Coordinates of C-alpha atoms and ligand atoms in Angstrom, one line a residue:
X12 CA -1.5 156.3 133.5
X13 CA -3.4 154.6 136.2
X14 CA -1.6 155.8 140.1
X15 CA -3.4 153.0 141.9
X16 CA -4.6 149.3 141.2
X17 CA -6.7 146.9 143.1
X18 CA -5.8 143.4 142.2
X19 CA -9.3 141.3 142.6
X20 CA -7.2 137.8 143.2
X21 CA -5.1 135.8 145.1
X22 CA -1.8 133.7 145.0
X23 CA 0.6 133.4 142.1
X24 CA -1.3 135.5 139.4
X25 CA -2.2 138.4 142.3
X26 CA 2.3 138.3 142.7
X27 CA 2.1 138.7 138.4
X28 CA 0.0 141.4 138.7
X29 CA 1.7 143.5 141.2
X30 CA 5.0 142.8 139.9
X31 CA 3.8 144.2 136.6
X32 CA 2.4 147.3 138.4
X33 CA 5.6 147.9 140.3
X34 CA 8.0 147.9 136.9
X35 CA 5.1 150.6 135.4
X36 CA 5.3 152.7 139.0
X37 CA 2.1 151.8 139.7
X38 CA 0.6 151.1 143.5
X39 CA -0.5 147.8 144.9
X40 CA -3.7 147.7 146.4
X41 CA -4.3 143.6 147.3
X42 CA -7.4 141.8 148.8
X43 CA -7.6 139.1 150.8
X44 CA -9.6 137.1 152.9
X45 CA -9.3 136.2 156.3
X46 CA -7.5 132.8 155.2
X47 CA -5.0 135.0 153.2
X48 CA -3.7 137.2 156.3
X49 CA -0.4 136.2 155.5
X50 CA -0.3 135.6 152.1
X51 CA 3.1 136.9 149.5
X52 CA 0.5 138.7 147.8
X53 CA -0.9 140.7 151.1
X54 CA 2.7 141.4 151.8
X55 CA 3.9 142.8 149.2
X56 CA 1.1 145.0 148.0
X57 CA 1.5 148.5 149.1
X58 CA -1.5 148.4 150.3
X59 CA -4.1 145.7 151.4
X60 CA -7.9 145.2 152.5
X61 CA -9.4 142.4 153.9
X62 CA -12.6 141.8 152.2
X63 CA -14.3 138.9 154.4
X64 CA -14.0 135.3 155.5
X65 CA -12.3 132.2 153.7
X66 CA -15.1 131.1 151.7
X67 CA -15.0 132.5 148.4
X68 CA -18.3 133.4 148.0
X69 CA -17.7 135.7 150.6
X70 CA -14.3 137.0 149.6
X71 CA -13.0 137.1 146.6
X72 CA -16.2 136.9 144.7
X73 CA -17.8 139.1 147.2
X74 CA -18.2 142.0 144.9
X75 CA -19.9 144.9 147.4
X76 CA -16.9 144.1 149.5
X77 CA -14.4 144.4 146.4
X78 CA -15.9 147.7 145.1
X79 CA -15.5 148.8 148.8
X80 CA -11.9 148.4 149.1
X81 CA -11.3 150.1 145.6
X82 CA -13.4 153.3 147.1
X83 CA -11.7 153.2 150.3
X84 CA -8.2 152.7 149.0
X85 CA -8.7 155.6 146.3
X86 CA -7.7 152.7 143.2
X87 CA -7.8 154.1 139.6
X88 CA -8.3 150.3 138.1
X89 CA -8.8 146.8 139.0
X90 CA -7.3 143.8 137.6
X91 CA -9.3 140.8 138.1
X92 CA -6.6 137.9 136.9
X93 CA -8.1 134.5 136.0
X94 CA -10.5 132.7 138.0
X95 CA -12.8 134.1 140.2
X96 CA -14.9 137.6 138.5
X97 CA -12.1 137.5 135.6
X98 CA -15.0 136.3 133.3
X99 CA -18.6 138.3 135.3
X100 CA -19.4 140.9 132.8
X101 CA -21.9 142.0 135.7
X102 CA -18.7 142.6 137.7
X103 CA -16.4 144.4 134.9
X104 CA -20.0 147.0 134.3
X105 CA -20.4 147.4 138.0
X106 CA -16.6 148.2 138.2
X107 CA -17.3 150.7 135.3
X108 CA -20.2 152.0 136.9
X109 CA -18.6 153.2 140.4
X110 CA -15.9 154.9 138.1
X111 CA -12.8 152.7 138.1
X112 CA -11.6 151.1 135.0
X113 CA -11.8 147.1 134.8
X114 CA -8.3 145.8 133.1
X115 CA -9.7 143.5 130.5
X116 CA -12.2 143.7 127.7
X117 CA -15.6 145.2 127.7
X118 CA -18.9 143.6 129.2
X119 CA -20.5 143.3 125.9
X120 CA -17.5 141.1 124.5
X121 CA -17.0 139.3 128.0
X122 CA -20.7 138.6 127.7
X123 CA -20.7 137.2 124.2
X124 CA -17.5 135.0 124.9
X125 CA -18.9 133.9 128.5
X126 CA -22.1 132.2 126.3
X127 CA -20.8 129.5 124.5
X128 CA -23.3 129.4 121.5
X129 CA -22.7 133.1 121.0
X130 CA -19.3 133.1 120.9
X131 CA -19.4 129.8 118.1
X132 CA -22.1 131.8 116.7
X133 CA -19.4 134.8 117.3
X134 CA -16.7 133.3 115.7
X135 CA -18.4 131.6 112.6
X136 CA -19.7 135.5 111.2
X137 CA -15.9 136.4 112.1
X138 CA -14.4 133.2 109.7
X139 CA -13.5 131.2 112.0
X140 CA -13.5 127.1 111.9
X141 CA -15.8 125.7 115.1
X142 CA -16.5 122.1 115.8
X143 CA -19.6 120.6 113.9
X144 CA -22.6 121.0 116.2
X145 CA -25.6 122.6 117.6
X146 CA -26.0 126.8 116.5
X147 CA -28.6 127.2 119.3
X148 CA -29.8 125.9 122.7
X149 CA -30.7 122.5 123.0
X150 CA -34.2 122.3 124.7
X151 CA -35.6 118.9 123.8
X152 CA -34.3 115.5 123.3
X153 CA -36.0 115.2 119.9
X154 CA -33.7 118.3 118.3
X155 CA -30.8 116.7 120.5
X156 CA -32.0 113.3 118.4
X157 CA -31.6 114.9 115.7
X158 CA -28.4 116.8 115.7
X159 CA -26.6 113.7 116.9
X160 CA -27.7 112.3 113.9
X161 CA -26.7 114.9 112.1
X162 CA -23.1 115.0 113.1
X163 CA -22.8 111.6 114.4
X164 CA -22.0 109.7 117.3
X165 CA -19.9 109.8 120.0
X166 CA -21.1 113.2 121.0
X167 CA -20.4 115.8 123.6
X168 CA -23.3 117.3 125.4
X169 CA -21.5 120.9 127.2
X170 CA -23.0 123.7 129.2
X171 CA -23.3 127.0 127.6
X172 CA -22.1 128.8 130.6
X173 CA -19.7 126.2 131.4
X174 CA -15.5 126.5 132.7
X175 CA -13.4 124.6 134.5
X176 CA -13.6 121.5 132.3
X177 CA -17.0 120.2 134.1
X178 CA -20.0 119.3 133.3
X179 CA -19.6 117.9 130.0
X180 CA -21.0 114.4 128.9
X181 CA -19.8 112.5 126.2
X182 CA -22.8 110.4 124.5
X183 CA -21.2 107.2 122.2
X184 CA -24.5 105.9 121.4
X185 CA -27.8 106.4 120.9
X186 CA -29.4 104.5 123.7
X187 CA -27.0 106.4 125.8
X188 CA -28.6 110.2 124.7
X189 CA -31.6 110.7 126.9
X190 CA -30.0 110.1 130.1
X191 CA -27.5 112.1 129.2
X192 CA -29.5 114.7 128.2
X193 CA -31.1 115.1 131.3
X194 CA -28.2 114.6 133.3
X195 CA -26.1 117.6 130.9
X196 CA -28.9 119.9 131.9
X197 CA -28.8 119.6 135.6
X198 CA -25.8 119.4 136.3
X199 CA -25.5 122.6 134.0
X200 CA -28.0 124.3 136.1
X201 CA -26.2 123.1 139.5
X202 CA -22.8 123.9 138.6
X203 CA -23.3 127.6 136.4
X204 CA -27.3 128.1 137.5
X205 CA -27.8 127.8 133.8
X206 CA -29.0 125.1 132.1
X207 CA -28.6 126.1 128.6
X208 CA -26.8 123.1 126.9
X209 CA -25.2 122.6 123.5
X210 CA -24.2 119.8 121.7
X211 CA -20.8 119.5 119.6
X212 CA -19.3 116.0 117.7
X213 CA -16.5 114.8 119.6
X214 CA -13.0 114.4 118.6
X215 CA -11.6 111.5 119.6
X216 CA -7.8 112.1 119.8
X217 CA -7.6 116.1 119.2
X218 CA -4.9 118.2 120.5
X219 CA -5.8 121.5 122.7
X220 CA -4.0 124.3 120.8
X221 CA -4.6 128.0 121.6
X222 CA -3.9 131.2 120.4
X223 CA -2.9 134.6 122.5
X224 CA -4.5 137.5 121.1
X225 CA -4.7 140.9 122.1
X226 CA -6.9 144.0 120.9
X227 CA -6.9 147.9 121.5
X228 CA -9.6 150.5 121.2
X229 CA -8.2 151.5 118.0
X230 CA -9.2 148.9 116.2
X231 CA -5.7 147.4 116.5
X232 CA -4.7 143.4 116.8
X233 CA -2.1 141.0 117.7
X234 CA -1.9 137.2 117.6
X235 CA 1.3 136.3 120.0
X236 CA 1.4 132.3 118.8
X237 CA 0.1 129.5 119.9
X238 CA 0.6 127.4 122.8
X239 CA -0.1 123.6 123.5
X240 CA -2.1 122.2 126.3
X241 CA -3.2 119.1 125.6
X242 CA -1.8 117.6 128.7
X243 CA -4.9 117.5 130.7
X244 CA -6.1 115.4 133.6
X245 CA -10.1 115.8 133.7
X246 CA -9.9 118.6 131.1
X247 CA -7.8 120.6 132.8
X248 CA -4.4 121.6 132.0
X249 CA -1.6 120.6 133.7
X250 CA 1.5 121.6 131.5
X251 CA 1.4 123.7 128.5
X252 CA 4.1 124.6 125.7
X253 CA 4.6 127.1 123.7
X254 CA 5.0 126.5 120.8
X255 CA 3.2 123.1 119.6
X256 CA 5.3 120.3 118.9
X257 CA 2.4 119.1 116.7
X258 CA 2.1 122.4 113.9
X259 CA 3.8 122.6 111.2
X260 CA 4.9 126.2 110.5
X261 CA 2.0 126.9 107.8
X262 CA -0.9 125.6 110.4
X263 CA 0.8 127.8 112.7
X264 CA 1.0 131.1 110.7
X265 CA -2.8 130.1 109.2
X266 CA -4.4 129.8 112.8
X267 CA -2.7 132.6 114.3
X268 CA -3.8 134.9 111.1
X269 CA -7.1 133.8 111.1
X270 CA -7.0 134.8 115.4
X271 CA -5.8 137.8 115.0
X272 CA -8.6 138.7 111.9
X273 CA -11.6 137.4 114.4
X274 CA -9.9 139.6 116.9
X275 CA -10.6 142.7 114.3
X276 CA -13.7 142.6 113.2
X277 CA -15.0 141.4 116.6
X278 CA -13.4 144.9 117.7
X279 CA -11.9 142.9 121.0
X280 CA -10.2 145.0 123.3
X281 CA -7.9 143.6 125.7
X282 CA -5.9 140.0 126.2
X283 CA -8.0 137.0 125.0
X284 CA -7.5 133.4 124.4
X285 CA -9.2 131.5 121.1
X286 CA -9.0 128.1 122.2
X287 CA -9.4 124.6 119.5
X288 CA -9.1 121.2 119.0
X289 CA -6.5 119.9 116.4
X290 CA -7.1 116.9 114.7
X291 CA -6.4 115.4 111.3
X292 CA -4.1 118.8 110.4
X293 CA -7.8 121.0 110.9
X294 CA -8.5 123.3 113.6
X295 CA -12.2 123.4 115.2
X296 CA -13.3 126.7 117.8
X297 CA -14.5 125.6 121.2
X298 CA -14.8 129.0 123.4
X299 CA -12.4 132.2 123.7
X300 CA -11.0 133.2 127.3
X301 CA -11.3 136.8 127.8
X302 CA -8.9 137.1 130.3
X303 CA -5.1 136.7 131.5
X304 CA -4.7 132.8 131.3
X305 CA -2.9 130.5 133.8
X306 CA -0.6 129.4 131.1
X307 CA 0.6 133.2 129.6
X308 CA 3.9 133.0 130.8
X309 CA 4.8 130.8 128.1
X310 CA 3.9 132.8 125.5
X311 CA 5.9 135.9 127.5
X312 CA 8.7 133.8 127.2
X313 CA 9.5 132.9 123.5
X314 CA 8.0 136.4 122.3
X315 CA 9.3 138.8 125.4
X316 CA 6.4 140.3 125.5
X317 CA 5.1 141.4 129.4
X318 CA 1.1 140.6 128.6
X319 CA -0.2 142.0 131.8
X320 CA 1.6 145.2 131.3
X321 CA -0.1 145.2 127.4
X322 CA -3.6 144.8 129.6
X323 CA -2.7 147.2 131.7
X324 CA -1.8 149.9 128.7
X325 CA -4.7 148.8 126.6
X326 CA -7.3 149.5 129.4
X327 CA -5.9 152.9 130.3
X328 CA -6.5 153.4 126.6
X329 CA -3.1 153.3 125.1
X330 CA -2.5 151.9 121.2
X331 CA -1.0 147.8 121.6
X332 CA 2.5 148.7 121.5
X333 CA 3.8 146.5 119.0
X334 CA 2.5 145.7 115.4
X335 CA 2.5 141.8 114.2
X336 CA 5.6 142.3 112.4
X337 CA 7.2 143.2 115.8
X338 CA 6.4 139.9 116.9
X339 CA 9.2 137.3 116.6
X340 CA 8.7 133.5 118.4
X341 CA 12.2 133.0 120.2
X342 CA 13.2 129.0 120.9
X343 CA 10.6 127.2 123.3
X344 CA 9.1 127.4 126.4
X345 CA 7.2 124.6 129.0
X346 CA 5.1 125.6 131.6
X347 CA 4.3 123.1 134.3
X348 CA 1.6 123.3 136.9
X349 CA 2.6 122.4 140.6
X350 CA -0.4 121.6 142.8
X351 CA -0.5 121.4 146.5
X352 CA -2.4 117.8 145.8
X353 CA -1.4 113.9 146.4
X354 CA 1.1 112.8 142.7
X355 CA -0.9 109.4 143.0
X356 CA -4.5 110.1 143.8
X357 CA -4.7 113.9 143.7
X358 CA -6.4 114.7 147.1
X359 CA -5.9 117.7 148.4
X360 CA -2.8 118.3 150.8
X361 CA -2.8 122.0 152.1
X362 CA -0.7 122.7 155.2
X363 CA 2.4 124.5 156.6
X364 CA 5.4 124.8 154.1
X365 CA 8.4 123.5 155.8
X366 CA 11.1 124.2 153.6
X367 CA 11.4 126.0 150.2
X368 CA 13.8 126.2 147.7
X369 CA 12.7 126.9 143.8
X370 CA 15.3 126.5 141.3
X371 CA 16.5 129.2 139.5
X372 CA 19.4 129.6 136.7
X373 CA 19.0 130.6 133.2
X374 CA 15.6 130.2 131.3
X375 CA 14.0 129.2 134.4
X376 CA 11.1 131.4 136.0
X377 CA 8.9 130.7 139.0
X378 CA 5.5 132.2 139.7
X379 CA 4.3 131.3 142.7
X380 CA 3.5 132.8 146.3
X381 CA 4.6 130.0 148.3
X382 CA 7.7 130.5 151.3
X383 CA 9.3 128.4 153.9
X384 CA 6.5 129.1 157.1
X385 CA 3.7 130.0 154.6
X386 CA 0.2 127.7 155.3
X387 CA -1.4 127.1 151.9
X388 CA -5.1 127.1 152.7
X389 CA -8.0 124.8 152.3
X390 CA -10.3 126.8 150.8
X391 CA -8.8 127.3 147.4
X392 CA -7.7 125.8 144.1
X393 CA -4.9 123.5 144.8
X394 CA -2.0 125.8 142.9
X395 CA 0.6 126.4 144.7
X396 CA 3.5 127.0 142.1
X397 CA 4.1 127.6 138.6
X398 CA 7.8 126.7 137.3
X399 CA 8.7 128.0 133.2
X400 CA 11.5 127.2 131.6
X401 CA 12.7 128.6 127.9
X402 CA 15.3 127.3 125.8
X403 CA 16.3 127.3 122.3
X404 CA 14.9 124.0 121.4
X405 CA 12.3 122.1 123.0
X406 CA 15.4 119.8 123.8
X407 CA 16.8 122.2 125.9
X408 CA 13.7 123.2 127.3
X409 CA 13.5 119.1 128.6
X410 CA 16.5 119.0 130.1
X411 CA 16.4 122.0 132.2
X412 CA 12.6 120.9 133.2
X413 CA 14.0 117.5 134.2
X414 CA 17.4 119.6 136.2
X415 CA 15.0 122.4 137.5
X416 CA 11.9 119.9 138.8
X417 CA 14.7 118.0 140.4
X418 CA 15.8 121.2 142.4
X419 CA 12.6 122.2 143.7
X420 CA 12.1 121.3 146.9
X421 CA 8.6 122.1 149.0
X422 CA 8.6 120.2 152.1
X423 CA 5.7 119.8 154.6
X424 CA 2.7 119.2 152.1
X425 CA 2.6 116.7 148.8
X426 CA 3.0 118.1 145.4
X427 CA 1.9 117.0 141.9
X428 CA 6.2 117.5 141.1
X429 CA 6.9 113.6 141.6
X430 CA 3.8 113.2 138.5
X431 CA 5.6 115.8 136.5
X432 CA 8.4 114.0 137.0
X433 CA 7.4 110.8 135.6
X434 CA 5.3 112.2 132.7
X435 CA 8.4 114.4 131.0
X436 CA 10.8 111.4 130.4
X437 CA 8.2 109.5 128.8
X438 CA 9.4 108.7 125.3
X439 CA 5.8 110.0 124.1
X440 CA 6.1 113.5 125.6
X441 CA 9.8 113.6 124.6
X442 CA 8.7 112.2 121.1
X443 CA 5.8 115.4 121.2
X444 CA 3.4 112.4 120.6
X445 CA 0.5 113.1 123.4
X446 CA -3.3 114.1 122.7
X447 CA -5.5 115.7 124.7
X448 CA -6.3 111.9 126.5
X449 CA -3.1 110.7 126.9
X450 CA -1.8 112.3 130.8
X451 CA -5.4 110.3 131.9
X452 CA -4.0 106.8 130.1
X453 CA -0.9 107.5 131.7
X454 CA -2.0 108.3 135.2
X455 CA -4.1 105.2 134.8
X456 CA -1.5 102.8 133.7
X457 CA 0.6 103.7 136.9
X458 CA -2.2 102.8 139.1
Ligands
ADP26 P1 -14.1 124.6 129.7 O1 -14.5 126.0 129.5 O2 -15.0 123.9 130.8 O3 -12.6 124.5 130.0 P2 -13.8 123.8 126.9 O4 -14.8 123.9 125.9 O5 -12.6 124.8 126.9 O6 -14.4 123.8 128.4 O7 -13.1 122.4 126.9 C1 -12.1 121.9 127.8 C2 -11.5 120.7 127.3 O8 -12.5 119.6 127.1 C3 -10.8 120.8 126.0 O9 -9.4 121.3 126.2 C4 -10.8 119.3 125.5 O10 -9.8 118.6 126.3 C5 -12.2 118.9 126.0 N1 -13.2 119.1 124.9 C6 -14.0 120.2 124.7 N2 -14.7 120.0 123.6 C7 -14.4 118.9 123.1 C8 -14.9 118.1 121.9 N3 -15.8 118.6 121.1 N4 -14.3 116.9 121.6 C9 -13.4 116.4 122.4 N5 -12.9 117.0 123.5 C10 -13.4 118.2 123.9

């Protein structure tokens, strides 16, 4: 087993990987930038490098400075989280290459899954359902023309290298398609310095249901369930439950089957995400993760199962230590994102955190670096906190997110809590009744 990891992150998923470490008797070794000097992370490693200014770029993506710290600090392995290099095969190979193993799946996979039209391509030879669209590169507006034609309108124009929910263009009409097209492309090129773009029909009122899946280098695979975030503001997610209040127990055990096949005969190694759209009772591919997701707790929750320590034994080329039919879904979990940002208009509101109190009690985890005298910094992605709770029923889980949101108390900066607030007595999110559009409708309606 590995002695030493170097965790390639920061904030609340660095804490999840070191904590994971710590129960396997494994060292710490954290990163940080200048920004971070104080950080729970930096702290609590048992070791720690600083690897360069606040900017990102020159931090935690700074990969010379990365491989650095894993030389000087003598680390076995490095964990990259989510975010930042999670998803740069160039990263996992050069990690490979200087003799440390990378915790997560191998650059070949990471590199099929990180292009968009290979991995639909990917997962159509491996029987899985994709949404109707283009099987190549979109390179002129007369094959763009035609495929919207094809398919029919409205249509989504994405970026084949895209993440983060940007850069996609939804085309209603016709008339609408060349500027669209041109506008897909460069922004494509500007935000991932590719401007490969795809085209896919788009579903008006789909659901965002994924599947946690894991491989080993024995040919072994596991689908943990699925989990539900369609609760999205700008395509990203903002809460997340596991499971779906929207499947009924035969779409549930047919998607997760059908994962966990694609997850064979791809020959996947590691944790990975297959993420769809649900609509009209089908299911339709858009992209697998190929990393640890924001959202796994969830799934940790109603199945017990510690995911990070599975990535952790998988990459130090252990068997997955449980078969499917060790797998048993346990009552319901909800995972809400807490972000250092304005509950009415989003801006940003980093700054020093007066006081601090997260709830606790049963079912309720919080994954988050924050403390009372801690300064969340500009420079990153605006979460700050992650609160869980699991419950036997969804019912419960409601009532001890309304007790436990009510509890939390982060003083000095604003929070996205007040929002959360809000959105979980609505009698459509009690009901389970919400699609992938509805947190925007709602944010809007308040306005
Ligand atoms: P990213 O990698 O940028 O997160 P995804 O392909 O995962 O992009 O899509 C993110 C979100 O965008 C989805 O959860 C969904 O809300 C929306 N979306 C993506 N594809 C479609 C589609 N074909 N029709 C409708 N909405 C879509």
């Amino acid at each position: 087993m590995f002695e030493k990891v170097l965790i390639a992150n920061r904030g609340e998923v660095a804490l999840r990987i070191h904590r994971a470490c710590k129960e396997m008797g494994i060292q710490t070794v954290a990163v940080h930038s200048t920004a971070d000097n104080d950080a729970m992370h930096v702290r609590l490693a048992d070791e720690s490098v600083c690897i360069g200014p606040p900017p990102a770029s020159q931090s935690y993506l700074n990969i010379p400075a990365i491989i650095s710290a894993a030389i000087i600090a003598n680390a076995d392995a490095i964990h990259p989280g989510y975010g930042f290099l999670s998803e740069d095969a160039n990263f996992a190979a050069i990690v490979e290459e200087h003799g440390f193993t990378f915790i997560g799946p191998s650059p070949d996979h990471m590199r099929i899954m990180g292009d968009k039209i290979a991995a639909k391509a990917a997962m159509v030879d491996a029987g899985v359902p994709v949404v109707p669209g283009s099987k190549d590169a979109l390179t002129d507006m007369q094959s763009a023309r035609n495929m919207a034609e094809e398919i029919g309108y409205p249509v989504l124009l994405k970026a084949a290298g895209g993440g983060g929910g940007r850069g996609m263009k939804i085309v209603e009409r016709p008339d609408e398609l060349a500027a669209a097209f041109s506008a897909a492309r460069s922004e494509a090129a500007a935000y991932f310095g590719n401007d490969t773009i795809y085209m896919e029909k788009f579903l008006t009122g789909p659901r965002h249901i994924e599947i946690q899946v894991m491989g080993d280098s024995f040919g072994n695979a596991i689908s943990m369930g699925e989990r539900d975030c369609s609760l999205q503001r700008r395509h990203q997610k903002v809460l997340e439950e596991a499971g779906s209040p929207a499947l009924n127990d035969d779409q549930r055990d047919s998607i997760s089957k059908i994962s966990r096949t694609a997850v064979e005969n791809l020959g996947y190694s590691g944790a990975g995400t297959l993420e769809f759209l649900f609509q009209d009772g089908e299911f339709y591919f858009i992209e697998m993760n190929t990393r640890l997701q924001v959202e796994h707790p969830v799934t940790e929750m109603v199945t017990g199962i510690d995911i990070v320590r599975e990535q952790i034994m998988v990459a130090d080329g252990a068997a997955l230590s449980l078969r499917q039919e060790d797998i048993t879904i346990s009552g319901h979990a909800i995972e809400c994102r807490i972000n250092a940002e304005s509950p009415i208009d989003f801006t940003p509101s980093p700054g020093l955190i007066t006081d601090y109190h997260p709830p606790g009690g049963l079912g309720v985890r919080v994954d988050s670096g924050l403390y009372s005298g801690y300064r969340v910094p500009s420079s990153y992605d605006s979460l700050v906190s992650k609160l869980i709770v699991h419950g036997a029923t969804r019912n419960e889980c409601l009532m001890r997110l309304r007790r436990s949101l009510e509890e939390y108390v982060i003083g000095g900066i604003e929070t996205t809590i007040p929002l959360l607030q809000r959105v979980i007595v609505d009698p459509d999110f009690i009901n389970g009744d919400y699609d992938i559009g509805w947190l925007e409708k709602f944010v809007e309606a308040e306005e």
